[in-house]
Amino acid sequence: MNLCITGCKSYARDNLSGKMTAQKFNIAVGFLNLTCTNQCLSTDGYKEEIKATSSRGLYQFTLDLFGQYNVAKHIHLMQSLGDTMLSEKQFCQILGRMRLYNYLPQHQQRMLPRLLITDSQINNVAKQYIHDENFAGNNGELSMWMFYNLITGANKNSYLDSFLGRSVNATEISVGLTEALNHRDEAYSWFIE
């Protein structure tokens, strides 16, 4: 595992009308796991939108993010994924609820954790559950670490400006579901009920 610092500048988010306004960036610090994974970036150190009018301002925002990042907490969260198992029935239940999520009324969606994964990515997760050499379900069960890698593998097709947000969301989903499976979190229980 390598500690990774990554960022993205999307001009689509900026006002390019000619006025000099704050420019917007995404930035993250976290671990990039390069051994037998989908090269997934997982982090609790992420800023979806940083507005800066100078390189000095961007530098200060970046230093603040690094100072807030808790490496020990992040490692503990990643380890907990490997300790929790998911049955094939639970896996199917979760994917079904993920498919339903986007069709729920807005007031119901707001009561649930956010889900950025798309329907085509959910389909890819299901396909890779059967066919992936490293992360396919084994004897009707799957560790949450493997589930996490299936989601991040599906995320690889995202455009760069949405990739970081979806990678962080994959971490949130996997950790939240792990907590719900261990009866420590109510927010994600809707996905497994």
Coordinates of N, CA and C in Angstrom, one line a residue:
M1 N 0.8 -1.2 0.0 CA 0.0 0.0 0.0 C 0.9 1.2 0.0
N2 N 0.5 2.2 -0.8 CA 1.2 3.5 -0.8 C 0.3 4.6 -0.4
L3 N 0.8 5.5 0.3 CA 0.1 6.8 0.6 C 0.0 7.6 -0.6
C4 N -1.1 8.0 -1.0 CA -1.3 8.7 -2.3 C -2.0 10.0 -2.1
I5 N -1.5 11.0 -2.8 CA -2.1 12.3 -2.9 C -2.6 12.6 -4.3
T6 N -3.8 12.9 -4.5 CA -4.3 13.0 -5.8 C -5.3 14.2 -5.9
G7 N -5.4 14.8 -7.0 CA -6.3 15.9 -7.2 C -6.8 16.0 -8.6
C8 N -7.8 16.8 -8.8 CA -8.5 16.9 -10.1 C -9.0 18.3 -10.3
K9 N -8.7 18.9 -11.5 CA -9.2 20.2 -11.8 C -10.2 20.0 -13.0
S10 N -11.5 20.3 -12.8 CA -12.5 20.2 -13.9 C -12.9 21.6 -14.3
Y11 N -12.6 22.0 -15.5 CA -13.0 23.3 -16.0 C -14.5 23.5 -16.2
A12 N -15.2 22.3 -16.2 CA -16.6 22.4 -16.4 C -17.3 23.0 -15.1
R13 N -16.6 22.9 -14.0 CA -17.2 23.5 -12.8 C -16.9 24.9 -12.5
D14 N -16.0 25.5 -13.4 CA -15.6 26.9 -13.2 C -16.4 27.8 -14.1
N15 N -16.6 29.0 -13.7 CA -17.2 30.1 -14.5 C -16.1 30.6 -15.4
L16 N -16.2 30.3 -16.7 CA -15.2 30.7 -17.6 C -15.7 32.0 -18.4
S17 N -16.5 32.8 -17.8 CA -17.1 34.0 -18.5 C -16.1 35.1 -18.7
G18 N -14.9 35.0 -18.1 CA -14.0 36.1 -18.2 C -13.6 36.7 -16.9
K19 N -14.6 36.7 -15.9 CA -14.3 37.3 -14.6 C -13.4 36.4 -13.9
M20 N -12.5 36.9 -13.1 CA -11.6 36.1 -12.3 C -12.3 35.7 -11.0
T21 N -12.7 34.5 -10.9 CA -13.3 34.0 -9.7 C -12.5 32.8 -9.2
A22 N -12.9 32.4 -8.0 CA -12.2 31.2 -7.4 C -12.3 30.0 -8.3
Q23 N -11.2 29.3 -8.5 CA -11.3 28.1 -9.3 C -11.5 26.9 -8.4
K24 N -12.1 25.8 -8.9 CA -12.5 24.7 -8.1 C -11.7 23.5 -8.4
F25 N -11.3 22.8 -7.3 CA -10.5 21.6 -7.4 C -11.1 20.5 -6.5
N26 N -10.8 19.2 -6.8 CA -11.0 18.1 -5.9 C -9.6 17.6 -5.4
I27 N -9.5 17.3 -4.2 CA -8.2 16.8 -3.7 C -8.4 15.7 -2.6
A28 N -7.5 14.7 -2.6 CA -7.7 13.6 -1.7 C -6.3 13.1 -1.2
V29 N -6.3 12.6 0.0 CA -5.1 11.9 0.5 C -5.6 10.6 1.1
G30 N -4.9 9.5 0.7 CA -5.4 8.2 1.2 C -4.4 7.1 0.7
F31 N -4.8 5.9 0.9 CA -4.0 4.8 0.5 C -4.4 4.2 -0.9
L32 N -3.4 4.0 -1.7 CA -3.6 3.4 -3.0 C -3.0 2.0 -2.9
N33 N -3.9 1.0 -2.9 CA -3.5 -0.4 -2.7 C -3.2 -1.0 -4.1
L34 N -2.0 -1.4 -4.3 CA -1.5 -1.9 -5.6 C -1.3 -3.4 -5.6
T35 N -1.6 -4.1 -4.6 CA -1.4 -5.6 -4.5 C -2.8 -6.3 -4.6
C36 N -3.0 -7.0 -5.7 CA -4.2 -7.8 -5.9 C -5.5 -7.0 -5.6
T37 N -5.6 -5.8 -6.2 CA -6.8 -5.1 -6.0 C -7.1 -4.4 -7.4
N38 N -8.0 -3.5 -7.4 CA -8.4 -2.8 -8.6 C -7.7 -1.4 -8.5
Q39 N -6.6 -1.3 -7.9 CA -5.9 0.0 -7.7 C -6.9 1.0 -7.1
C40 N -7.5 0.7 -6.0 CA -8.6 1.5 -5.5 C -8.0 2.5 -4.5
L41 N -8.5 3.7 -4.6 CA -8.1 4.8 -3.7 C -9.2 4.8 -2.6
S42 N -8.8 4.6 -1.4 CA -9.8 4.8 -0.3 C -9.3 5.8 0.7
T43 N -10.2 6.7 1.2 CA -9.7 7.7 2.0 C -10.8 8.3 2.9
D44 N -10.4 8.8 4.0 CA -11.3 9.7 4.7 C -10.8 11.1 4.6
G45 N -9.8 11.4 3.8 CA -9.2 12.7 3.6 C -9.5 13.2 2.2
Y46 N -10.7 13.7 2.0 CA -11.2 14.1 0.7 C -11.9 15.4 0.8
K47 N -11.6 16.3 -0.1 CA -12.4 17.6 -0.2 C -13.0 17.6 -1.7
E48 N -14.3 17.5 -1.7 CA -15.0 17.5 -3.0 C -14.8 18.7 -3.8
E49 N -14.8 19.9 -3.1 CA -14.7 21.1 -3.8 C -13.9 22.1 -3.0
I50 N -12.7 22.4 -3.5 CA -11.9 23.5 -2.9 C -11.9 24.7 -3.8
K51 N -12.2 25.8 -3.3 CA -12.2 27.0 -4.1 C -11.0 27.9 -3.7
A52 N -10.2 28.1 -4.7 CA -9.0 28.9 -4.5 C -8.8 30.0 -5.6
T53 N -8.3 31.1 -5.1 CA -8.1 32.2 -6.1 C -6.6 32.3 -6.4
S54 N -5.8 31.6 -5.7 CA -4.3 31.6 -5.9 C -3.7 30.3 -5.5
S55 N -2.5 30.1 -6.0 CA -1.8 28.8 -5.7 C -1.5 28.7 -4.2
R56 N -1.3 29.9 -3.6 CA -1.0 29.9 -2.1 C -2.3 29.4 -1.4
G57 N -3.5 29.9 -1.8 CA -4.7 29.4 -1.2 C -4.9 27.9 -1.3
L58 N -4.6 27.4 -2.5 CA -4.8 26.0 -2.8 C -3.8 25.2 -1.9
Y59 N -2.6 25.7 -1.8 CA -1.6 25.1 -1.0 C -2.0 25.0 0.5
Q60 N -2.6 26.1 1.0 CA -3.1 26.1 2.4 C -4.2 25.1 2.6
F61 N -5.2 25.1 1.7 CA -6.3 24.1 1.8 C -5.7 22.7 1.8
T62 N -4.7 22.4 1.0 CA -4.1 21.1 0.9 C -3.4 20.7 2.2
L63 N -2.7 21.7 2.8 CA -2.0 21.4 4.1 C -3.0 21.1 5.2
D64 N -4.1 21.9 5.2 CA -5.2 21.6 6.2 C -5.8 20.2 6.0
L65 N -6.0 19.8 4.8 CA -6.5 18.5 4.5 C -5.6 17.4 5.1
F66 N -4.3 17.6 4.8 CA -3.3 16.6 5.3 C -3.2 16.5 6.8
G67 N -3.4 17.7 7.4 CA -3.4 17.8 8.9 C -4.6 17.1 9.5
Q68 N -5.7 17.0 8.8 CA -6.9 16.4 9.4 C -7.0 14.9 9.1
Y69 N -6.1 14.4 8.2 CA -6.2 13.0 7.8 C -5.7 12.1 8.9
N70 N -6.5 11.1 9.3 CA -6.1 10.2 10.3 C -5.8 8.8 9.8
V71 N -4.5 8.6 9.6 CA -4.0 7.3 9.0 C -4.4 6.1 9.8
A72 N -4.2 6.1 11.1 CA -4.6 4.9 11.9 C -6.0 4.6 11.8
K73 N -6.9 5.6 11.8 CA -8.4 5.3 11.7 C -8.7 4.7 10.3
H74 N -8.0 5.2 9.3 CA -8.2 4.7 8.0 C -7.8 3.3 7.8
I75 N -6.6 2.9 8.3 CA -6.1 1.6 8.3 C -7.1 0.6 9.0
H76 N -7.5 1.0 10.2 CA -8.5 0.2 11.0 C -9.8 0.0 10.2
L77 N -10.3 1.0 9.5 CA -11.5 0.8 8.7 C -11.3 -0.2 7.6
M78 N -10.2 -0.1 6.9 CA -9.9 -1.0 5.8 C -9.7 -2.4 6.3
Q79 N -9.1 -2.6 7.5 CA -9.0 -4.0 8.1 C -10.3 -4.5 8.4
S80 N -11.2 -3.7 8.9 CA -12.5 -4.2 9.3 C -13.3 -4.8 8.1
L81 N -13.0 -4.3 6.9 CA -13.7 -4.9 5.8 C -13.4 -6.4 5.5
G82 N -12.1 -6.7 5.8 CA -11.7 -8.1 5.6 C -12.3 -9.1 6.7
D83 N -12.7 -8.5 7.8 CA -13.2 -9.3 8.9 C -14.7 -9.6 8.8
T84 N -15.4 -9.0 7.9 CA -16.9 -9.1 7.8 C -17.2 -9.9 6.5
M85 N -18.1 -10.9 6.7 CA -18.5 -11.7 5.5 C -19.9 -11.3 5.1
L86 N -20.2 -11.5 3.8 CA -21.5 -11.2 3.2 C -21.9 -12.5 2.5
S87 N -23.1 -12.9 2.8 CA -23.7 -14.1 2.1 C -24.1 -13.7 0.7
E88 N -24.3 -14.6 -0.2 CA -24.7 -14.3 -1.6 C -26.1 -13.7 -1.5
K89 N -26.9 -14.2 -0.6 CA -28.3 -13.6 -0.5 C -28.2 -12.1 -0.1
Q90 N -27.3 -11.8 0.9 CA -27.2 -10.4 1.3 C -26.6 -9.6 0.2
F91 N -25.6 -10.1 -0.6 CA -25.0 -9.5 -1.7 C -26.1 -9.1 -2.7
C92 N -27.0 -10.0 -3.1 CA -28.1 -9.8 -4.0 C -29.0 -8.7 -3.5
Q93 N -29.3 -8.8 -2.2 CA -30.2 -7.8 -1.6 C -29.6 -6.4 -1.7
I94 N -28.3 -6.3 -1.4 CA -27.7 -5.0 -1.5 C -27.7 -4.4 -2.9
L95 N -27.4 -5.3 -3.9 CA -27.4 -4.8 -5.3 C -28.8 -4.4 -5.7
G96 N -29.8 -5.2 -5.3 CA -31.2 -4.8 -5.6 C -31.6 -3.5 -5.0
R97 N -31.2 -3.3 -3.7 CA -31.5 -2.0 -3.1 C -30.8 -0.8 -3.7
M98 N -29.5 -1.1 -4.2 CA -28.8 -0.1 -4.9 C -29.5 0.3 -6.2
R99 N -30.1 -0.7 -6.9 CA -30.8 -0.4 -8.1 C -32.1 0.4 -7.8
L100 N -32.7 0.2 -6.7 CA -33.9 0.9 -6.3 C -33.7 2.3 -5.9
Y101 N -32.5 2.6 -5.4 CA -32.2 3.9 -4.7 C -32.5 5.1 -5.6
N102 N -32.0 5.0 -6.9 CA -32.2 6.2 -7.8 C -33.7 6.4 -8.1
Y103 N -34.6 5.5 -7.9 CA -36.0 5.6 -8.3 C -36.8 6.0 -7.0
L104 N -36.2 6.1 -5.9 CA -36.9 6.5 -4.7 C -37.3 8.0 -4.8
P105 N -38.4 8.4 -4.2 CA -38.7 9.8 -4.1 C -37.6 10.5 -3.3
Q106 N -37.4 11.8 -3.7 CA -36.3 12.6 -3.1 C -36.3 12.6 -1.6
H107 N -37.4 12.7 -1.0 CA -37.5 12.7 0.5 C -37.0 11.4 1.1
Q108 N -37.2 10.3 0.4 CA -36.7 9.0 0.9 C -35.2 8.9 0.7
Q109 N -34.7 9.4 -0.5 CA -33.3 9.4 -0.7 C -32.5 10.2 0.3
R110 N -33.0 11.3 0.7 CA -32.4 12.2 1.7 C -32.2 11.5 3.0
M111 N -33.1 10.6 3.3 CA -33.0 9.9 4.6 C -32.0 8.8 4.6
L112 N -31.5 8.4 3.4 CA -30.5 7.4 3.3 C -29.1 7.9 3.0
P113 N -28.1 7.1 3.2 CA -26.7 7.6 2.8 C -26.7 7.8 1.3
R114 N -25.9 8.7 0.9 CA -25.8 9.0 -0.6 C -25.1 7.8 -1.3
L115 N -25.6 7.6 -2.5 CA -25.1 6.5 -3.3 C -24.8 7.1 -4.7
L116 N -23.5 7.1 -5.1 CA -23.1 7.7 -6.3 C -22.9 6.7 -7.5
I117 N -22.9 5.4 -7.1 CA -22.7 4.3 -8.1 C -23.9 4.3 -9.1
T118 N -23.6 4.1 -10.4 CA -24.7 4.1 -11.4 C -25.2 2.7 -11.6
D119 N -26.3 2.6 -12.3 CA -26.9 1.3 -12.7 C -26.0 0.5 -13.5
S120 N -25.3 1.0 -14.4 CA -24.4 0.2 -15.2 C -23.2 -0.3 -14.4
Q121 N -22.8 0.5 -13.4 CA -21.7 0.1 -12.5 C -22.2 -1.0 -11.6
I122 N -23.5 -0.9 -11.2 CA -24.0 -2.0 -10.3 C -24.1 -3.3 -11.1
N123 N -24.5 -3.2 -12.4 CA -24.5 -4.4 -13.3 C -23.1 -5.0 -13.4
N124 N -22.1 -4.1 -13.5 CA -20.7 -4.6 -13.6 C -20.3 -5.3 -12.3
V125 N -20.7 -4.8 -11.1 CA -20.4 -5.4 -9.9 C -21.0 -6.8 -9.9
A126 N -22.2 -7.0 -10.3 CA -22.9 -8.3 -10.4 C -22.1 -9.2 -11.3
K127 N -21.7 -8.7 -12.5 CA -21.0 -9.6 -13.5 C -19.7 -10.0 -12.9
Q128 N -18.9 -9.1 -12.2 CA -17.6 -9.4 -11.7 C -17.7 -10.3 -10.5
Y129 N -18.9 -10.3 -9.8 CA -19.1 -11.3 -8.7 C -19.0 -12.7 -9.2
I130 N -19.4 -12.9 -10.4 CA -19.3 -14.3 -11.0 C -17.9 -14.5 -11.7
H131 N -17.4 -13.5 -12.4 CA -16.3 -13.7 -13.3 C -14.9 -13.2 -12.8
D132 N -14.8 -12.3 -11.9 CA -13.5 -11.7 -11.5 C -12.6 -12.8 -10.9
E133 N -11.4 -12.8 -11.4 CA -10.4 -13.8 -10.9 C -10.0 -13.6 -9.4
N134 N -10.0 -12.4 -8.9 CA -9.5 -12.1 -7.6 C -10.7 -11.9 -6.6
F135 N -11.8 -11.4 -7.0 CA -12.8 -10.9 -6.1 C -14.2 -11.6 -6.3
A136 N -14.3 -12.6 -7.1 CA -15.6 -13.3 -7.3 C -16.0 -14.0 -6.0
G137 N -17.3 -14.1 -5.9 CA -17.9 -14.8 -4.7 C -17.3 -16.2 -4.6
N138 N -17.1 -16.7 -3.4 CA -16.5 -18.0 -3.2 C -17.5 -18.8 -2.3
N139 N -18.0 -19.9 -2.8 CA -18.9 -20.8 -2.0 C -20.1 -20.0 -1.4
G140 N -20.6 -19.1 -2.1 CA -21.8 -18.3 -1.7 C -21.5 -17.2 -0.7
E141 N -20.3 -16.8 -0.5 CA -20.0 -15.7 0.4 C -18.8 -14.9 -0.1
L142 N -18.7 -13.7 0.5 CA -17.8 -12.7 0.0 C -17.4 -11.8 1.2
S143 N -16.1 -11.5 1.3 CA -15.8 -10.6 2.4 C -16.1 -9.1 1.9
M144 N -16.3 -8.3 2.8 CA -16.6 -6.9 2.5 C -15.4 -6.2 1.8
W145 N -14.2 -6.7 2.0 CA -13.0 -6.2 1.3 C -13.2 -6.5 -0.2
M146 N -13.6 -7.8 -0.5 CA -13.8 -8.1 -1.9 C -15.0 -7.3 -2.5
F147 N -16.1 -7.1 -1.7 CA -17.2 -6.3 -2.2 C -16.7 -4.9 -2.5
Y148 N -15.9 -4.4 -1.6 CA -15.3 -3.0 -1.8 C -14.5 -3.0 -3.2
N149 N -13.7 -4.0 -3.4 CA -13.0 -4.1 -4.6 C -13.8 -4.2 -5.9
L150 N -14.9 -4.9 -5.8 CA -15.9 -5.0 -6.9 C -16.5 -3.7 -7.2
I151 N -16.8 -2.9 -6.2 CA -17.4 -1.6 -6.4 C -16.3 -0.6 -7.0
T152 N -15.1 -0.7 -6.5 CA -14.1 0.2 -7.1 C -13.7 -0.2 -8.5
G153 N -13.8 -1.5 -8.7 CA -13.5 -2.0 -10.1 C -14.5 -1.4 -11.1
A154 N -15.8 -1.4 -10.7 CA -16.8 -0.9 -11.5 C -16.7 0.6 -11.7
N155 N -16.1 1.3 -10.7 CA -15.9 2.8 -10.8 C -14.8 3.2 -11.8
K156 N -14.0 2.3 -12.3 CA -12.9 2.6 -13.2 C -13.4 3.3 -14.4
N157 N -14.6 3.1 -14.8 CA -15.2 3.6 -16.1 C -15.7 5.1 -15.9
S158 N -15.6 5.6 -14.7 CA -16.1 7.0 -14.4 C -15.2 8.0 -15.0
Y159 N -15.8 9.1 -15.4 CA -14.9 10.2 -15.9 C -14.1 10.7 -14.7
L160 N -13.0 11.3 -15.0 CA -12.0 11.7 -14.0 C -12.6 12.7 -13.0
D161 N -13.5 13.6 -13.4 CA -14.0 14.6 -12.5 C -15.0 13.9 -11.5
S162 N -15.6 12.7 -11.8 CA -16.5 12.1 -10.8 C -15.8 10.9 -10.2
F163 N -14.6 10.5 -10.7 CA -13.9 9.3 -10.2 C -13.6 9.4 -8.7
L164 N -13.0 10.5 -8.2 CA -12.6 10.6 -6.8 C -13.8 10.6 -5.9
G165 N -14.9 11.3 -6.3 CA -16.1 11.3 -5.4 C -16.7 9.9 -5.3
R166 N -16.7 9.1 -6.5 CA -17.3 7.8 -6.4 C -16.3 6.8 -5.7
S167 N -15.0 7.0 -5.8 CA -14.1 6.2 -5.0 C -14.3 6.4 -3.5
V168 N -14.5 7.6 -3.1 CA -14.7 7.9 -1.7 C -16.1 7.3 -1.3
N169 N -17.1 7.4 -2.2 CA -18.4 6.9 -1.9 C -18.3 5.4 -1.8
A170 N -17.5 4.7 -2.6 CA -17.3 3.2 -2.5 C -16.8 2.9 -1.1
T171 N -15.9 3.7 -0.6 CA -15.4 3.4 0.8 C -16.5 3.6 1.8
E172 N -17.3 4.7 1.7 CA -18.4 5.0 2.6 C -19.4 3.9 2.6
I173 N -19.7 3.4 1.4 CA -20.7 2.3 1.3 C -20.2 1.1 1.9
S174 N -19.0 0.7 1.6 CA -18.4 -0.6 2.1 C -18.3 -0.5 3.6
V175 N -17.8 0.6 4.2 CA -17.7 0.7 5.6 C -19.0 0.8 6.3
G176 N -20.0 1.5 5.7 CA -21.3 1.6 6.3 C -22.0 0.3 6.3
L177 N -21.9 -0.5 5.2 CA -22.6 -1.8 5.1 C -21.9 -2.7 6.1
T178 N -20.6 -2.7 6.3 CA -19.9 -3.5 7.3 C -20.4 -3.2 8.7
E179 N -20.6 -1.9 9.0 CA -21.1 -1.5 10.3 C -22.6 -2.0 10.4
A180 N -23.4 -1.9 9.4 CA -24.8 -2.4 9.5 C -24.8 -3.9 9.7
L181 N -24.0 -4.6 9.0 CA -23.9 -6.1 9.1 C -23.5 -6.5 10.5
N182 N -22.7 -5.7 11.2 CA -22.3 -5.9 12.5 C -23.2 -5.3 13.6
H183 N -24.3 -4.8 13.1 CA -25.3 -4.1 14.0 C -24.8 -2.9 14.7
R184 N -23.9 -2.2 14.1 CA -23.4 -0.9 14.7 C -23.8 0.3 14.0
D185 N -24.6 0.2 12.9 CA -25.0 1.4 12.1 C -26.4 1.2 11.6
E186 N -27.3 2.1 11.8 CA -28.7 2.0 11.3 C -28.8 2.7 9.9
A187 N -27.9 3.6 9.6 CA -28.1 4.3 8.3 C -28.1 3.4 7.1
Y188 N -27.2 2.4 7.1 CA -27.1 1.5 6.0 C -28.0 0.3 6.1
S189 N -28.7 0.2 7.1 CA -29.5 -1.1 7.3 C -30.6 -1.2 6.3
W190 N -31.1 -0.2 5.6 CA -32.0 -0.3 4.6 C -31.5 -1.1 3.4
F191 N -30.2 -1.1 3.2 CA -29.6 -1.8 2.0 C -29.6 -3.3 2.3
I192 N -29.6 -3.7 3.6 CA -29.5 -5.2 3.9 C -30.8 -5.8 4.5
E193 N -31.8 -5.0 4.7 CA -33.1 -5.5 5.3 C -33.8 -6.4 4.3

